[in-house]
Short mmCIF file of C-alpha atoms in Angstrom, two decimals:
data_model
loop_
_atom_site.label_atom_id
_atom_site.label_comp_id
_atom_site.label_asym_id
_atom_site.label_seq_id
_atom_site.Cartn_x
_atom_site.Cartn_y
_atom_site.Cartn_z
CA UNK G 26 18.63 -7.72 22.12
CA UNK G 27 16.46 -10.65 23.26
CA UNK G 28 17.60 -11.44 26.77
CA UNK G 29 17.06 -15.48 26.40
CA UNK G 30 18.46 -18.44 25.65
CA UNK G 31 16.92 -21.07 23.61
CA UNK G 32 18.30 -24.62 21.94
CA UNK G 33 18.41 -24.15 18.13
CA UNK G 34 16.57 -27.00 17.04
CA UNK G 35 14.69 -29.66 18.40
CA UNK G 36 12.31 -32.92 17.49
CA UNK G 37 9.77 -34.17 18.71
CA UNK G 38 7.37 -37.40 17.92
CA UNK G 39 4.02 -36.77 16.50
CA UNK G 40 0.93 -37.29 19.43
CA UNK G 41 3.90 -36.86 21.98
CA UNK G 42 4.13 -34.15 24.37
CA UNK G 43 6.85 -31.30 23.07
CA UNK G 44 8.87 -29.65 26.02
CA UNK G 45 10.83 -26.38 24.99
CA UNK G 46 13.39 -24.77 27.81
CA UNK G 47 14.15 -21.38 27.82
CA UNK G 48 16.61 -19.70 30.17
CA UNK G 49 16.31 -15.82 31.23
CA UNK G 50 18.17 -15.96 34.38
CA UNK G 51 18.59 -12.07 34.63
CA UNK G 52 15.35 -11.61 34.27
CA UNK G 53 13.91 -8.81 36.96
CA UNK G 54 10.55 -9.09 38.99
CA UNK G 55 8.29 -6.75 36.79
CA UNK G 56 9.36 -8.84 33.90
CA UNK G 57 6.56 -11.09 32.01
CA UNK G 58 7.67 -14.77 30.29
CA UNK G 59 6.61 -14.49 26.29
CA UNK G 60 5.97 -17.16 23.85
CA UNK G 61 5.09 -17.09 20.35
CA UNK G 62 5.58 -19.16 17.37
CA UNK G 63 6.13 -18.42 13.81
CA UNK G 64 4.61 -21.29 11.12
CA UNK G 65 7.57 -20.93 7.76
CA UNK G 66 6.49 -17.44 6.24
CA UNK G 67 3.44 -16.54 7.96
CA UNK G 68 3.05 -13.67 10.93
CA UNK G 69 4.08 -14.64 14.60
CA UNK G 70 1.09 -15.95 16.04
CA UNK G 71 0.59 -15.30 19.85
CA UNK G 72 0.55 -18.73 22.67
CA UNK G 73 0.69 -17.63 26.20
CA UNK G 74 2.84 -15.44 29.08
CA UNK G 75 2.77 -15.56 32.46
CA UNK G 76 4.69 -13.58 35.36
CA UNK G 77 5.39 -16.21 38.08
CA UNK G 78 2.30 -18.77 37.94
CA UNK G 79 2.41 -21.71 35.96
CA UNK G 80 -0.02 -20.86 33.03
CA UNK G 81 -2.06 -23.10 30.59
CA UNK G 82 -4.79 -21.95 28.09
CA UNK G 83 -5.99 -24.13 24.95
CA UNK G 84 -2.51 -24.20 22.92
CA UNK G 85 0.07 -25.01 25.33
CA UNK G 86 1.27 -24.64 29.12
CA UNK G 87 3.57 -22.71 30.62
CA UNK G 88 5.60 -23.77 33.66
CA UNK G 89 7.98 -20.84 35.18
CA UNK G 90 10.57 -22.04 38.01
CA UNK G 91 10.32 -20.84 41.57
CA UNK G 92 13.12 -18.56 40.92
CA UNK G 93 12.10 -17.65 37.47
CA UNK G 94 15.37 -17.95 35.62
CA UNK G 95 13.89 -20.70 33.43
CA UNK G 96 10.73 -21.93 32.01
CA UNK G 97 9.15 -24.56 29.91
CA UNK G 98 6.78 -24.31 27.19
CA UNK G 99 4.67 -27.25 26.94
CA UNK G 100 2.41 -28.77 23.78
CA UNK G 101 1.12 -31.98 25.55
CA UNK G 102 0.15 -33.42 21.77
CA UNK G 103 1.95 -32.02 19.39
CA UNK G 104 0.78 -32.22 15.75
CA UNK G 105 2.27 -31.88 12.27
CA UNK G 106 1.45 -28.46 12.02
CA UNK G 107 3.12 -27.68 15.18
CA UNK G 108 6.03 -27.40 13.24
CA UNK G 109 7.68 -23.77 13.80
CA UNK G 110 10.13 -21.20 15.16
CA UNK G 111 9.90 -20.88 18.84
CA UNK G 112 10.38 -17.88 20.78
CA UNK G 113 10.75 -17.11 24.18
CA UNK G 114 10.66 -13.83 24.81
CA UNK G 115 11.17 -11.58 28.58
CA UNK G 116 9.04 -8.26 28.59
CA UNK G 117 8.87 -5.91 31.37
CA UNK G 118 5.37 -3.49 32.27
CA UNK G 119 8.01 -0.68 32.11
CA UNK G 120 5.61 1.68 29.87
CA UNK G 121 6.09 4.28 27.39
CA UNK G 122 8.69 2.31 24.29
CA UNK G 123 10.36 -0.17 26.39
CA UNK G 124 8.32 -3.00 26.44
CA UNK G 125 8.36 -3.56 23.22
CA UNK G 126 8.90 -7.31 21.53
CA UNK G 127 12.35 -7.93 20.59
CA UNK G 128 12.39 -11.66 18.97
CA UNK G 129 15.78 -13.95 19.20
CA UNK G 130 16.69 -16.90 17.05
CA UNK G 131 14.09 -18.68 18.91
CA UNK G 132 13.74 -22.53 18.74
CA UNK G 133 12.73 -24.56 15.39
CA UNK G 134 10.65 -27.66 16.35
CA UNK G 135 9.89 -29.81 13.46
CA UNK G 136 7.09 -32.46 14.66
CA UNK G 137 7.96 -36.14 12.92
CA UNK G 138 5.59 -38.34 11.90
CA UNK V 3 -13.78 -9.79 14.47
CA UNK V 4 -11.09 -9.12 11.60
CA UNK V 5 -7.37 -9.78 12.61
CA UNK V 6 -4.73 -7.70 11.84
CA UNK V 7 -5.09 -6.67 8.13
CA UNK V 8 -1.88 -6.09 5.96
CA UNK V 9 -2.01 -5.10 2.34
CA UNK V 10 -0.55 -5.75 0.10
CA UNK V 11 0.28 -9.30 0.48
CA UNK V 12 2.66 -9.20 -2.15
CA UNK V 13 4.79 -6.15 -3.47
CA UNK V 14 6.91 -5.85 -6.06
CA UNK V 15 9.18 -2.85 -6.80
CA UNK V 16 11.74 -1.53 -9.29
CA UNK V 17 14.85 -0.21 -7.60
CA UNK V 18 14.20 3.65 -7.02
CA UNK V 19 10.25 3.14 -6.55
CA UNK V 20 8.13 4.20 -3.74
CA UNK V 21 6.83 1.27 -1.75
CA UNK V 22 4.07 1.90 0.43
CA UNK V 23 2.69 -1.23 3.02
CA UNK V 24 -0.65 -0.86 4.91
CA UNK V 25 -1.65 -1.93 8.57
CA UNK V 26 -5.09 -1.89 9.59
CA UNK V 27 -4.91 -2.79 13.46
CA UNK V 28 -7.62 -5.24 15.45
CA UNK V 29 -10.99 -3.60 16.31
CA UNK V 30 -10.07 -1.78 19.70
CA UNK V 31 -6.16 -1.93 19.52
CA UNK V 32 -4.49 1.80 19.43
CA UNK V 33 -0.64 0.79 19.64
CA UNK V 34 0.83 -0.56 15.97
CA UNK V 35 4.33 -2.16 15.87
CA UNK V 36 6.34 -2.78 12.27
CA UNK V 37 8.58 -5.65 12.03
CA UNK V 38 11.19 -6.59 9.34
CA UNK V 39 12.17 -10.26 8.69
CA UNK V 40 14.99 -10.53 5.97
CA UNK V 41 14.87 -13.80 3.61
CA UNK V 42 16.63 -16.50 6.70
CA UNK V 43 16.57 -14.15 9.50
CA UNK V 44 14.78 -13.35 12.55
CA UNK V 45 12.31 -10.82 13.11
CA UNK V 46 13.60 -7.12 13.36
CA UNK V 47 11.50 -4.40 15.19
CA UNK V 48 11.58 -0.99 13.56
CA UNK V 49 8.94 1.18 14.91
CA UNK V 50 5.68 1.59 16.91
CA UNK V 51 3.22 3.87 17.11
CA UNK V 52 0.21 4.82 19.01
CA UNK V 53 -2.50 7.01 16.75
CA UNK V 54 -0.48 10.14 15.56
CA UNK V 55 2.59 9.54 17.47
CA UNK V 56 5.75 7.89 17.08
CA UNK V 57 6.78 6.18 20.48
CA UNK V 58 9.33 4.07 19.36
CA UNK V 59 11.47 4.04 16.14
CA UNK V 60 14.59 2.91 17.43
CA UNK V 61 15.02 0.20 14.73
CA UNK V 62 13.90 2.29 11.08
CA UNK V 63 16.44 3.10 9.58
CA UNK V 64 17.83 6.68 9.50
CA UNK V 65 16.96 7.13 5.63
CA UNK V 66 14.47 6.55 3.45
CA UNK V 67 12.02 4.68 5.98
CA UNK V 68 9.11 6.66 7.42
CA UNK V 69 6.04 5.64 9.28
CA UNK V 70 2.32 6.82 10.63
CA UNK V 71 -0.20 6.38 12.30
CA UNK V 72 -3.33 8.84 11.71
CA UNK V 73 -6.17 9.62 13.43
CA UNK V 74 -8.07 7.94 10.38
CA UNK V 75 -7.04 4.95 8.36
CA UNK V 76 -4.40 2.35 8.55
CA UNK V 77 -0.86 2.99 9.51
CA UNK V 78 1.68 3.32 6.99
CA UNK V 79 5.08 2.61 6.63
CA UNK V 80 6.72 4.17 3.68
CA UNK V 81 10.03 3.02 2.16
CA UNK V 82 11.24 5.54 -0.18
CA UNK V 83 13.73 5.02 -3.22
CA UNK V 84 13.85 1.36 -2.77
CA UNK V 85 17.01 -0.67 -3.19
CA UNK V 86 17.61 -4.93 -3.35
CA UNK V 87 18.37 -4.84 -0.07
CA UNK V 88 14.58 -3.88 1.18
CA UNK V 89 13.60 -7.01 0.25
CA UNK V 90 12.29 -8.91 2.91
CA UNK V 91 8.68 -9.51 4.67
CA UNK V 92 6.96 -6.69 6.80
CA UNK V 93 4.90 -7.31 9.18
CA UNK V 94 2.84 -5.72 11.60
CA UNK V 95 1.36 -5.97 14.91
CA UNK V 96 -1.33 -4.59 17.30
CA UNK V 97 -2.29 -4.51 20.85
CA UNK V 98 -4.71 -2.70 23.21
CA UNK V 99 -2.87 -1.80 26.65
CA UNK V 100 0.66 -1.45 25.40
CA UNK V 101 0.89 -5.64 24.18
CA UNK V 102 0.62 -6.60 27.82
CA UNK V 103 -1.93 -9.28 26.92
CA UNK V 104 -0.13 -10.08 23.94
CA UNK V 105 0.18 -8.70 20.30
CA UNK V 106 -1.59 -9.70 17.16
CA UNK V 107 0.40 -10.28 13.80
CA UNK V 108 -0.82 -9.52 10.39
CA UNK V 109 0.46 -12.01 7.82
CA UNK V 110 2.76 -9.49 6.40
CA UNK V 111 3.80 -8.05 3.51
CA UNK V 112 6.42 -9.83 0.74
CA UNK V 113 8.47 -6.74 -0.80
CA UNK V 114 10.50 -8.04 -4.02
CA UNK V 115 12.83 -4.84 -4.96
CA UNK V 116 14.00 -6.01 -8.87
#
């Protein structure tokens, strides 16, 4: 089971940045931060991980705490069709079947106009 | 570069059918992984495979569920004698280096047991 804890829903303002928390405080040192999103019926589409440094690509940041129990997934303008299931998901480098994906409840933003 | 490619994108079976669902992984990527996402749930792993083994099938079901991976051609996962309760989206996932970097969804396949 997914080894995270995530709000169940939250808003956020169109053109407004769109901050979502997610706590793994038993999380162990070889174990990578996850997050991907999931757009109502379509496949889970891949944003960004990181181990200990903060993170950013072209969809979103990623800021990890010091003692990596909790960390933030940032979309600094979020759009319409940012509207989705969030999930936040702890994976270790452990090799052979154990690192595989296992998906929570996740987070579903809906973006307002 | 193709994504993940999933066919059919829509299946529809009569209870006691064979339903077979295709997975043709990125250019490059040797590890496959099969979710299931029931109608209002989350997604479920069931299996993953690297080319003509099965690493992982922890969460197929005992019966009736089978997959592959062959040296040639998509994977495959196979749901045999299907009943209502099969009905759900399937989708599947690559990666090169074991996901580390990430995995890449298909856009699934709808199963409709009637």
């Amino acid at each position: 089971d997914a080894k995270t804890t995530q709000p169940t829903s939250m808003d956020c303002a169109e053109g407004r940045a769109a901050n979502l928390p997610c706590n793994h405080s038993t999380i162990s040192g070889n174990e990578y931060v996850y997050w991907y999103r999931q757009i109502h019926s379509q496949g889970p589409q891949y944003i960004i991980h990181g181990l200990k440094n903060n993170e950013t690509n072209e969809m979103a940041s990623l800021i990890i705490t010091e003692d990596r129990k909790s960390s933030t997934l940032i979309l600094p303008h979020a759009t319409l069709r940012d509207t989705a299931v969030y999930y936040c998901i702890v994976r270790g480098d452990y090799g052979g079947s154990q690192g595989n994906l296992i998906f929570g409840k996740g987070t579903k933003l809906s973006v307002k106009p | 570069n193709a994504g993940v490619m999933q066919n059919p994108r829509h299946l529809v079976r009569r209870r006691g059918q064979e339903a077979r669902l295709r997975c043709s992984p990125m250019k490059g990527h040797s590890h496959v992984y099969w979710y299931r996402q029931l109608p209002e749930e989350g997604l479920k792993f069931m299996v993953y495979l690297q080319k003509e083994n099965i690493i992982d099938e922890s969460g197929m079901p005992k019966e009736r569920f089978s997959a592959e991976f062959p040296k040639e051609g998509p994977s495959i996962l196979r749901i045999q004698q299907v009943v209502r309760g099969d009905s759900a989206a399937y989708f599947c996932a690559s990666s090169s280096r074991q996901g580390l970097d990430g995995y890449t969804f298909g856009s699934g396949t709808r199963l409709t047991v009637v």
